[in-house]
Amino acid sequence: MHAWEPLIGSWSSAGRTVERPGEPAVEIAGADVYAWGPGRRFVLHTVEVRMGEAQVEVHEVIGEPGGDGAVLMRSFDGHGGTALMRASRDAGGAWLFTGPTERARLVVDPHGRSMAAVWERSTDGGTTWEHWMDMSFRRTR
């Protein structure tokens, strides 16, 4: 779990979804917090953002072994939804978050002051992927 150290802290988050026919682009703004869990064996991730008019609150527990060096990310949202994703790193050190209908590539600035993520989603169960949103993060502490 040592590799998560650069993410530990508070971040302001901002982004925008991709406009699609019948689906306007939506602005995203809020905050993310990554904190160590018990024994530094888990990371606790809290998301509080507005996506357009919707308030989104998510709590995530990261760190359960997921095989092949990956860890599981279990999330719980304010609407009673749950999700399970896998986190791993690519050869360049970027984080890859992969779930059945969403995936992202997160790049952390080498100085630890910012991060950027590109999200994709699938509406057909993971066969076809489309660009969904772009997010940027600035460290606040």
PDB file of N, CA and C in Angstrom, residues 17-93:
ATOM      1  N   THR A  17     -18.093  16.250 -17.785  1.00  0.00           N
ATOM      2  CA  THR A  17     -18.436  15.083 -18.586  1.00  0.00           C
ATOM      3  C   THR A  17     -18.429  15.462 -20.057  1.00  0.00           C
ATOM      4  N   VAL A  18     -18.393  14.458 -20.916  1.00  0.00           N
ATOM      5  CA  VAL A  18     -18.386  14.672 -22.358  1.00  0.00           C
ATOM      6  C   VAL A  18     -19.828  14.787 -22.849  1.00  0.00           C
ATOM      7  N   GLU A  19     -20.080  15.790 -23.663  1.00  0.00           N
ATOM      8  CA  GLU A  19     -21.412  15.969 -24.244  1.00  0.00           C
ATOM      9  C   GLU A  19     -21.698  14.857 -25.253  1.00  0.00           C
ATOM     10  N   ARG A  20     -22.921  14.365 -25.222  1.00  0.00           N
ATOM     11  CA  ARG A  20     -23.384  13.331 -26.146  1.00  0.00           C
ATOM     12  C   ARG A  20     -24.762  13.740 -26.662  1.00  0.00           C
ATOM     13  N   PRO A  21     -25.200  13.198 -27.768  1.00  0.00           N
ATOM     14  CA  PRO A  21     -26.563  13.512 -28.235  1.00  0.00           C
ATOM     15  C   PRO A  21     -27.587  13.202 -27.145  1.00  0.00           C
ATOM     16  N   GLY A  22     -28.379  14.195 -26.780  1.00  0.00           N
ATOM     17  CA  GLY A  22     -29.379  14.020 -25.739  1.00  0.00           C
ATOM     18  C   GLY A  22     -28.836  14.042 -24.328  1.00  0.00           C
ATOM     19  N   GLU A  23     -27.536  14.256 -24.191  1.00  0.00           N
ATOM     20  CA  GLU A  23     -26.886  14.238 -22.868  1.00  0.00           C
ATOM     21  C   GLU A  23     -25.878  15.390 -22.816  1.00  0.00           C
ATOM     22  N   PRO A  24     -26.289  16.540 -22.268  1.00  0.00           N
ATOM     23  CA  PRO A  24     -25.366  17.682 -22.236  1.00  0.00           C
ATOM     24  C   PRO A  24     -24.177  17.427 -21.311  1.00  0.00           C
ATOM     25  N   ALA A  25     -23.097  18.149 -21.554  1.00  0.00           N
ATOM     26  CA  ALA A  25     -21.941  18.083 -20.654  1.00  0.00           C
ATOM     27  C   ALA A  25     -22.346  18.629 -19.292  1.00  0.00           C
ATOM     28  N   VAL A  26     -21.749  18.065 -18.250  1.00  0.00           N
ATOM     29  CA  VAL A  26     -22.051  18.468 -16.876  1.00  0.00           C
ATOM     30  C   VAL A  26     -20.751  18.858 -16.182  1.00  0.00           C
ATOM     31  N   GLU A  27     -20.772  19.994 -15.513  1.00  0.00           N
ATOM     32  CA  GLU A  27     -19.616  20.436 -14.731  1.00  0.00           C
ATOM     33  C   GLU A  27     -19.573  19.671 -13.407  1.00  0.00           C
ATOM     34  N   ILE A  28     -18.361  19.405 -12.945  1.00  0.00           N
ATOM     35  CA  ILE A  28     -18.144  18.669 -11.698  1.00  0.00           C
ATOM     36  C   ILE A  28     -17.213  19.494 -10.816  1.00  0.00           C
ATOM     37  N   ALA A  29     -17.572  19.651  -9.551  1.00  0.00           N
ATOM     38  CA  ALA A  29     -16.708  20.387  -8.622  1.00  0.00           C
ATOM     39  C   ALA A  29     -16.930  19.867  -7.212  1.00  0.00           C
ATOM     40  N   GLY A  30     -15.847  19.789  -6.447  1.00  0.00           N
ATOM     41  CA  GLY A  30     -15.979  19.335  -5.074  1.00  0.00           C
ATOM     42  C   GLY A  30     -14.645  19.021  -4.448  1.00  0.00           C
ATOM     43  N   ALA A  31     -14.628  17.940  -3.651  1.00  0.00           N
ATOM     44  CA  ALA A  31     -13.423  17.585  -2.911  1.00  0.00           C
ATOM     45  C   ALA A  31     -13.288  16.077  -2.789  1.00  0.00           C
ATOM     46  N   ASP A  32     -12.046  15.625  -2.749  1.00  0.00           N
ATOM     47  CA  ASP A  32     -11.690  14.229  -2.504  1.00  0.00           C
ATOM     48  C   ASP A  32     -10.708  14.214  -1.345  1.00  0.00           C
ATOM     49  N   VAL A  33     -10.836  13.219  -0.481  1.00  0.00           N
ATOM     50  CA  VAL A  33      -9.890  13.025   0.615  1.00  0.00           C
ATOM     51  C   VAL A  33      -9.456  11.573   0.600  1.00  0.00           C
ATOM     52  N   TYR A  34      -8.142  11.360   0.628  1.00  0.00           N
ATOM     53  CA  TYR A  34      -7.557  10.026   0.768  1.00  0.00           C
ATOM     54  C   TYR A  34      -6.861   9.993   2.123  1.00  0.00           C
ATOM     55  N   ALA A  35      -7.214   9.010   2.958  1.00  0.00           N
ATOM     56  CA  ALA A  35      -6.627   8.903   4.297  1.00  0.00           C
ATOM     57  C   ALA A  35      -6.243   7.453   4.561  1.00  0.00           C
ATOM     58  N   TRP A  36      -5.226   7.268   5.378  1.00  0.00           N
ATOM     59  CA  TRP A  36      -4.834   5.918   5.753  1.00  0.00           C
ATOM     60  C   TRP A  36      -5.876   5.308   6.657  1.00  0.00           C
ATOM     61  N   GLY A  37      -6.162   4.050   6.448  1.00  0.00           N
ATOM     62  CA  GLY A  37      -7.018   3.269   7.327  1.00  0.00           C
ATOM     63  C   GLY A  37      -6.160   2.520   8.330  1.00  0.00           C
ATOM     64  N   PRO A  38      -6.768   1.592   9.056  1.00  0.00           N
ATOM     65  CA  PRO A  38      -6.063   0.856  10.105  1.00  0.00           C
ATOM     66  C   PRO A  38      -4.762   0.212   9.627  1.00  0.00           C
ATOM     67  N   GLY A  39      -3.685   0.491  10.363  1.00  0.00           N
ATOM     68  CA  GLY A  39      -2.390  -0.116  10.085  1.00  0.00           C
ATOM     69  C   GLY A  39      -1.770   0.260   8.757  1.00  0.00           C
ATOM     70  N   ARG A  40      -2.289   1.308   8.110  1.00  0.00           N
ATOM     71  CA  ARG A  40      -1.828   1.704   6.768  1.00  0.00           C
ATOM     72  C   ARG A  40      -1.954   0.545   5.777  1.00  0.00           C
ATOM     73  N   ARG A  41      -2.914  -0.320   6.034  1.00  0.00           N
ATOM     74  CA  ARG A  41      -3.164  -1.455   5.137  1.00  0.00           C
ATOM     75  C   ARG A  41      -4.314  -1.166   4.189  1.00  0.00           C
ATOM     76  N   PHE A  42      -5.033  -0.084   4.474  1.00  0.00           N
ATOM     77  CA  PHE A  42      -6.158   0.328   3.646  1.00  0.00           C
ATOM     78  C   PHE A  42      -6.114   1.830   3.458  1.00  0.00           C
ATOM     79  N   VAL A  43      -6.730   2.297   2.365  1.00  0.00           N
ATOM     80  CA  VAL A  43      -6.915   3.718   2.128  1.00  0.00           C
ATOM     81  C   VAL A  43      -8.416   3.973   2.154  1.00  0.00           C
ATOM     82  N   LEU A  44      -8.806   5.014   2.862  1.00  0.00           N
ATOM     83  CA  LEU A  44     -10.202   5.433   2.924  1.00  0.00           C
ATOM     84  C   LEU A  44     -10.345   6.660   2.038  1.00  0.00           C
ATOM     85  N   HIS A  45     -11.189   6.575   1.026  1.00  0.00           N
ATOM     86  CA  HIS A  45     -11.357   7.646   0.041  1.00  0.00           C
ATOM     87  C   HIS A  45     -12.774   8.186   0.167  1.00  0.00           C
ATOM     88  N   THR A  46     -12.886   9.490   0.371  1.00  0.00           N
ATOM     89  CA  THR A  46     -14.178  10.156   0.458  1.00  0.00           C
ATOM     90  C   THR A  46     -14.305  11.139  -0.693  1.00  0.00           C
ATOM     91  N   VAL A  47     -15.437  11.093  -1.382  1.00  0.00           N
ATOM     92  CA  VAL A  47     -15.728  11.993  -2.499  1.00  0.00           C
ATOM     93  C   VAL A  47     -16.986  12.776  -2.165  1.00  0.00           C
ATOM     94  N   GLU A  48     -16.918  14.084  -2.289  1.00  0.00           N
ATOM     95  CA  GLU A  48     -18.093  14.949  -2.156  1.00  0.00           C
ATOM     96  C   GLU A  48     -18.020  15.957  -3.290  1.00  0.00           C
ATOM     97  N   VAL A  49     -18.836  15.747  -4.317  1.00  0.00           N
ATOM     98  CA  VAL A  49     -18.837  16.622  -5.485  1.00  0.00           C
ATOM     99  C   VAL A  49     -20.267  16.922  -5.926  1.00  0.00           C
ATOM    100  N   ARG A  50     -20.380  17.968  -6.712  1.00  0.00           N
ATOM    101  CA  ARG A  50     -21.620  18.254  -7.431  1.00  0.00           C
ATOM    102  C   ARG A  50     -21.367  17.923  -8.887  1.00  0.00           C
ATOM    103  N   MET A  51     -22.259  17.130  -9.446  1.00  0.00           N
ATOM    104  CA  MET A  51     -22.227  16.833 -10.887  1.00  0.00           C
ATOM    105  C   MET A  51     -23.459  17.497 -11.466  1.00  0.00           C
ATOM    106  N   GLY A  52     -23.279  18.707 -12.019  1.00  0.00           N
ATOM    107  CA  GLY A  52     -24.432  19.491 -12.444  1.00  0.00           C
ATOM    108  C   GLY A  52     -25.243  19.851 -11.216  1.00  0.00           C
ATOM    109  N   GLU A  53     -26.498  19.457 -11.191  1.00  0.00           N
ATOM    110  CA  GLU A  53     -27.381  19.735 -10.058  1.00  0.00           C
ATOM    111  C   GLU A  53     -27.356  18.642  -9.000  1.00  0.00           C
ATOM    112  N   ALA A  54     -26.702  17.527  -9.262  1.00  0.00           N
ATOM    113  CA  ALA A  54     -26.721  16.377  -8.351  1.00  0.00           C
ATOM    114  C   ALA A  54     -25.561  16.422  -7.363  1.00  0.00           C
ATOM    115  N   GLN A  55     -25.867  16.174  -6.100  1.00  0.00           N
ATOM    116  CA  GLN A  55     -24.836  16.029  -5.068  1.00  0.00           C
ATOM    117  C   GLN A  55     -24.423  14.562  -5.034  1.00  0.00           C
ATOM    118  N   VAL A  56     -23.119  14.300  -5.117  1.00  0.00           N
ATOM    119  CA  VAL A  56     -22.602  12.935  -5.114  1.00  0.00           C
ATOM    120  C   VAL A  56     -21.693  12.768  -3.901  1.00  0.00           C
ATOM    121  N   GLU A  57     -22.012  11.776  -3.072  1.00  0.00           N
ATOM    122  CA  GLU A  57     -21.186  11.457  -1.909  1.00  0.00           C
ATOM    123  C   GLU A  57     -20.845   9.977  -1.975  1.00  0.00           C
ATOM    124  N   VAL A  58     -19.556   9.684  -1.884  1.00  0.00           N
ATOM    125  CA  VAL A  58     -19.084   8.305  -1.981  1.00  0.00           C
ATOM    126  C   VAL A  58     -18.022   8.071  -0.925  1.00  0.00           C
ATOM    127  N   HIS A  59     -18.085   6.914  -0.280  1.00  0.00           N
ATOM    128  CA  HIS A  59     -17.015   6.441   0.597  1.00  0.00           C
ATOM    129  C   HIS A  59     -16.470   5.165  -0.023  1.00  0.00           C
ATOM    130  N   GLU A  60     -15.150   5.067  -0.030  1.00  0.00           N
ATOM    131  CA  GLU A  60     -14.506   3.936  -0.681  1.00  0.00           C
ATOM    132  C   GLU A  60     -13.432   3.376   0.248  1.00  0.00           C
ATOM    133  N   VAL A  61     -13.353   2.060   0.288  1.00  0.00           N
ATOM    134  CA  VAL A  61     -12.302   1.378   1.039  1.00  0.00           C
ATOM    135  C   VAL A  61     -11.417   0.671   0.015  1.00  0.00           C
ATOM    136  N   ILE A  62     -10.134   0.988   0.041  1.00  0.00           N
ATOM    137  CA  ILE A  62      -9.177   0.494  -0.949  1.00  0.00           C
ATOM    138  C   ILE A  62      -8.120  -0.328  -0.230  1.00  0.00           C
ATOM    139  N   GLY A  63      -7.788  -1.512  -0.768  1.00  0.00           N
ATOM    140  CA  GLY A  63      -6.660  -2.240  -0.219  1.00  0.00           C
ATOM    141  C   GLY A  63      -6.789  -3.729  -0.122  1.00  0.00           C
ATOM    142  N   GLU A  64      -7.980  -4.260  -0.250  1.00  0.00           N
ATOM    143  CA  GLU A  64      -8.154  -5.712  -0.211  1.00  0.00           C
ATOM    144  C   GLU A  64      -7.429  -6.318  -1.419  1.00  0.00           C
ATOM    145  N   PRO A  65      -6.606  -7.335  -1.227  1.00  0.00           N
ATOM    146  CA  PRO A  65      -5.885  -7.918  -2.364  1.00  0.00           C
ATOM    147  C   PRO A  65      -6.838  -8.361  -3.476  1.00  0.00           C
ATOM    148  N   GLY A  66      -6.477  -7.978  -4.706  1.00  0.00           N
ATOM    149  CA  GLY A  66      -7.323  -8.291  -5.853  1.00  0.00           C
ATOM    150  C   GLY A  66      -6.665  -9.213  -6.861  1.00  0.00           C
ATOM    151  N   GLY A  67      -5.493  -9.752  -6.526  1.00  0.00           N
ATOM    152  CA  GLY A  67      -4.777 -10.647  -7.439  1.00  0.00           C
ATOM    153  C   GLY A  67      -3.919  -9.895  -8.434  1.00  0.00           C
ATOM    154  N   ASP A  68      -2.852 -10.505  -8.878  1.00  0.00           N
ATOM    155  CA  ASP A  68      -1.932  -9.917  -9.860  1.00  0.00           C
ATOM    156  C   ASP A  68      -1.405  -8.553  -9.435  1.00  0.00           C
ATOM    157  N   GLY A  69      -1.231  -8.335  -8.136  1.00  0.00           N
ATOM    158  CA  GLY A  69      -0.703  -7.063  -7.640  1.00  0.00           C
ATOM    159  C   GLY A  69      -1.731  -5.948  -7.540  1.00  0.00           C
ATOM    160  N   ALA A  70      -2.951  -6.191  -7.966  1.00  0.00           N
ATOM    161  CA  ALA A  70      -4.009  -5.186  -7.885  1.00  0.00           C
ATOM    162  C   ALA A  70      -4.657  -5.223  -6.504  1.00  0.00           C
ATOM    163  N   VAL A  71      -5.345  -4.134  -6.166  1.00  0.00           N
ATOM    164  CA  VAL A  71      -6.138  -4.089  -4.945  1.00  0.00           C
ATOM    165  C   VAL A  71      -7.578  -3.745  -5.317  1.00  0.00           C
ATOM    166  N   LEU A  72      -8.499  -4.177  -4.472  1.00  0.00           N
ATOM    167  CA  LEU A  72      -9.907  -3.894  -4.709  1.00  0.00           C
ATOM    168  C   LEU A  72     -10.287  -2.544  -4.116  1.00  0.00           C
ATOM    169  N   MET A  73     -11.245  -1.904  -4.759  1.00  0.00           N
ATOM    170  CA  MET A  73     -11.789  -0.619  -4.327  1.00  0.00           C
ATOM    171  C   MET A  73     -13.296  -0.818  -4.166  1.00  0.00           C
ATOM    172  N   ARG A  74     -13.774  -0.833  -2.936  1.00  0.00           N
ATOM    173  CA  ARG A  74     -15.208  -1.019  -2.674  1.00  0.00           C
ATOM    174  C   ARG A  74     -15.808   0.333  -2.316  1.00  0.00           C
ATOM    175  N   SER A  75     -16.808   0.761  -3.100  1.00  0.00           N
ATOM    176  CA  SER A  75     -17.404   2.071  -2.852  1.00  0.00           C
ATOM    177  C   SER A  75     -18.870   1.948  -2.473  1.00  0.00           C
ATOM    178  N   PHE A  76     -19.303   2.945  -1.698  1.00  0.00           N
ATOM    179  CA  PHE A  76     -20.661   3.018  -1.175  1.00  0.00           C
ATOM    180  C   PHE A  76     -21.125   4.461  -1.356  1.00  0.00           C
ATOM    181  N   ASP A  77     -22.253   4.667  -2.048  1.00  0.00           N
ATOM    182  CA  ASP A  77     -22.673   6.040  -2.307  1.00  0.00           C
ATOM    183  C   ASP A  77     -23.893   6.436  -1.481  1.00  0.00           C
ATOM    184  N   GLY A  78     -24.213   7.726  -1.534  1.00  0.00           N
ATOM    185  CA  GLY A  78     -25.294   8.291  -0.753  1.00  0.00           C
ATOM    186  C   GLY A  78     -26.681   7.873  -1.197  1.00  0.00           C
ATOM    187  N   HIS A  79     -26.792   7.143  -2.292  1.00  0.00           N
ATOM    188  CA  HIS A  79     -28.083   6.656  -2.775  1.00  0.00           C
ATOM    189  C   HIS A  79     -28.266   5.174  -2.496  1.00  0.00           C
ATOM    190  N   GLY A  80     -27.319   4.587  -1.735  1.00  0.00           N
ATOM    191  CA  GLY A  80     -27.399   3.168  -1.417  1.00  0.00           C
ATOM    192  C   GLY A  80     -26.722   2.267  -2.423  1.00  0.00           C
ATOM    193  N   GLY A  81     -26.068   2.859  -3.424  1.00  0.00           N
ATOM    194  CA  GLY A  81     -25.374   2.071  -4.436  1.00  0.00           C
ATOM    195  C   GLY A  81     -24.007   1.612  -3.961  1.00  0.00           C
ATOM    196  N   THR A  82     -23.568   0.496  -4.507  1.00  0.00           N
ATOM    197  CA  THR A  82     -22.231  -0.016  -4.233  1.00  0.00           C
ATOM    198  C   THR A  82     -21.552  -0.340  -5.556  1.00  0.00           C
ATOM    199  N   ALA A  83     -20.239  -0.350  -5.536  1.00  0.00           N
ATOM    200  CA  ALA A  83     -19.476  -0.713  -6.733  1.00  0.00           C
ATOM    201  C   ALA A  83     -18.171  -1.359  -6.301  1.00  0.00           C
ATOM    202  N   LEU A  84     -17.632  -2.173  -7.175  1.00  0.00           N
ATOM    203  CA  LEU A  84     -16.352  -2.825  -6.939  1.00  0.00           C
ATOM    204  C   LEU A  84     -15.470  -2.598  -8.156  1.00  0.00           C
ATOM    205  N   MET A  85     -14.281  -2.042  -7.904  1.00  0.00           N
ATOM    206  CA  MET A  85     -13.306  -1.814  -8.962  1.00  0.00           C
ATOM    207  C   MET A  85     -11.965  -2.382  -8.519  1.00  0.00           C
ATOM    208  N   ARG A  86     -11.044  -2.504  -9.462  1.00  0.00           N
ATOM    209  CA  ARG A  86      -9.671  -2.938  -9.189  1.00  0.00           C
ATOM    210  C   ARG A  86      -8.735  -1.780  -9.486  1.00  0.00           C
ATOM    211  N   ALA A  87      -7.735  -1.620  -8.635  1.00  0.00           N
ATOM    212  CA  ALA A  87      -6.711  -0.598  -8.843  1.00  0.00           C
ATOM    213  C   ALA A  87      -5.382  -1.288  -9.094  1.00  0.00           C
ATOM    214  N   SER A  88      -4.699  -0.833 -10.132  1.00  0.00           N
ATOM    215  CA  SER A  88      -3.365  -1.328 -10.436  1.00  0.00           C
ATOM    216  C   SER A  88      -2.580  -0.161 -11.026  1.00  0.00           C
ATOM    217  N   ARG A  89      -1.325  -0.408 -11.362  1.00  0.00           N
ATOM    218  CA  ARG A  89      -0.497   0.641 -11.962  1.00  0.00           C
ATOM    219  C   ARG A  89       0.057   0.151 -13.272  1.00  0.00           C
ATOM    220  N   ASP A  90       0.157   1.069 -14.225  1.00  0.00           N
ATOM    221  CA  ASP A  90       0.743   0.695 -15.505  1.00  0.00           C
ATOM    222  C   ASP A  90       2.260   0.867 -15.448  1.00  0.00           C
ATOM    223  N   ALA A  91       2.939   0.548 -16.538  1.00  0.00           N
ATOM    224  CA  ALA A  91       4.401   0.590 -16.574  1.00  0.00           C
ATOM    225  C   ALA A  91       4.956   1.991 -16.307  1.00  0.00           C
ATOM    226  N   GLY A  92       4.175   3.030 -16.623  1.00  0.00           N
ATOM    227  CA  GLY A  92       4.608   4.403 -16.401  1.00  0.00           C
ATOM    228  C   GLY A  92       4.275   4.936 -15.017  1.00  0.00           C
ATOM    229  N   GLY A  93       3.622   4.141 -14.181  1.00  0.00           N
ATOM    230  CA  GLY A  93       3.290   4.559 -12.831  1.00  0.00           C
ATOM    231  C   GLY A  93       1.900   5.154 -12.657  1.00  0.00           C
TER     232      GLY A  93
END
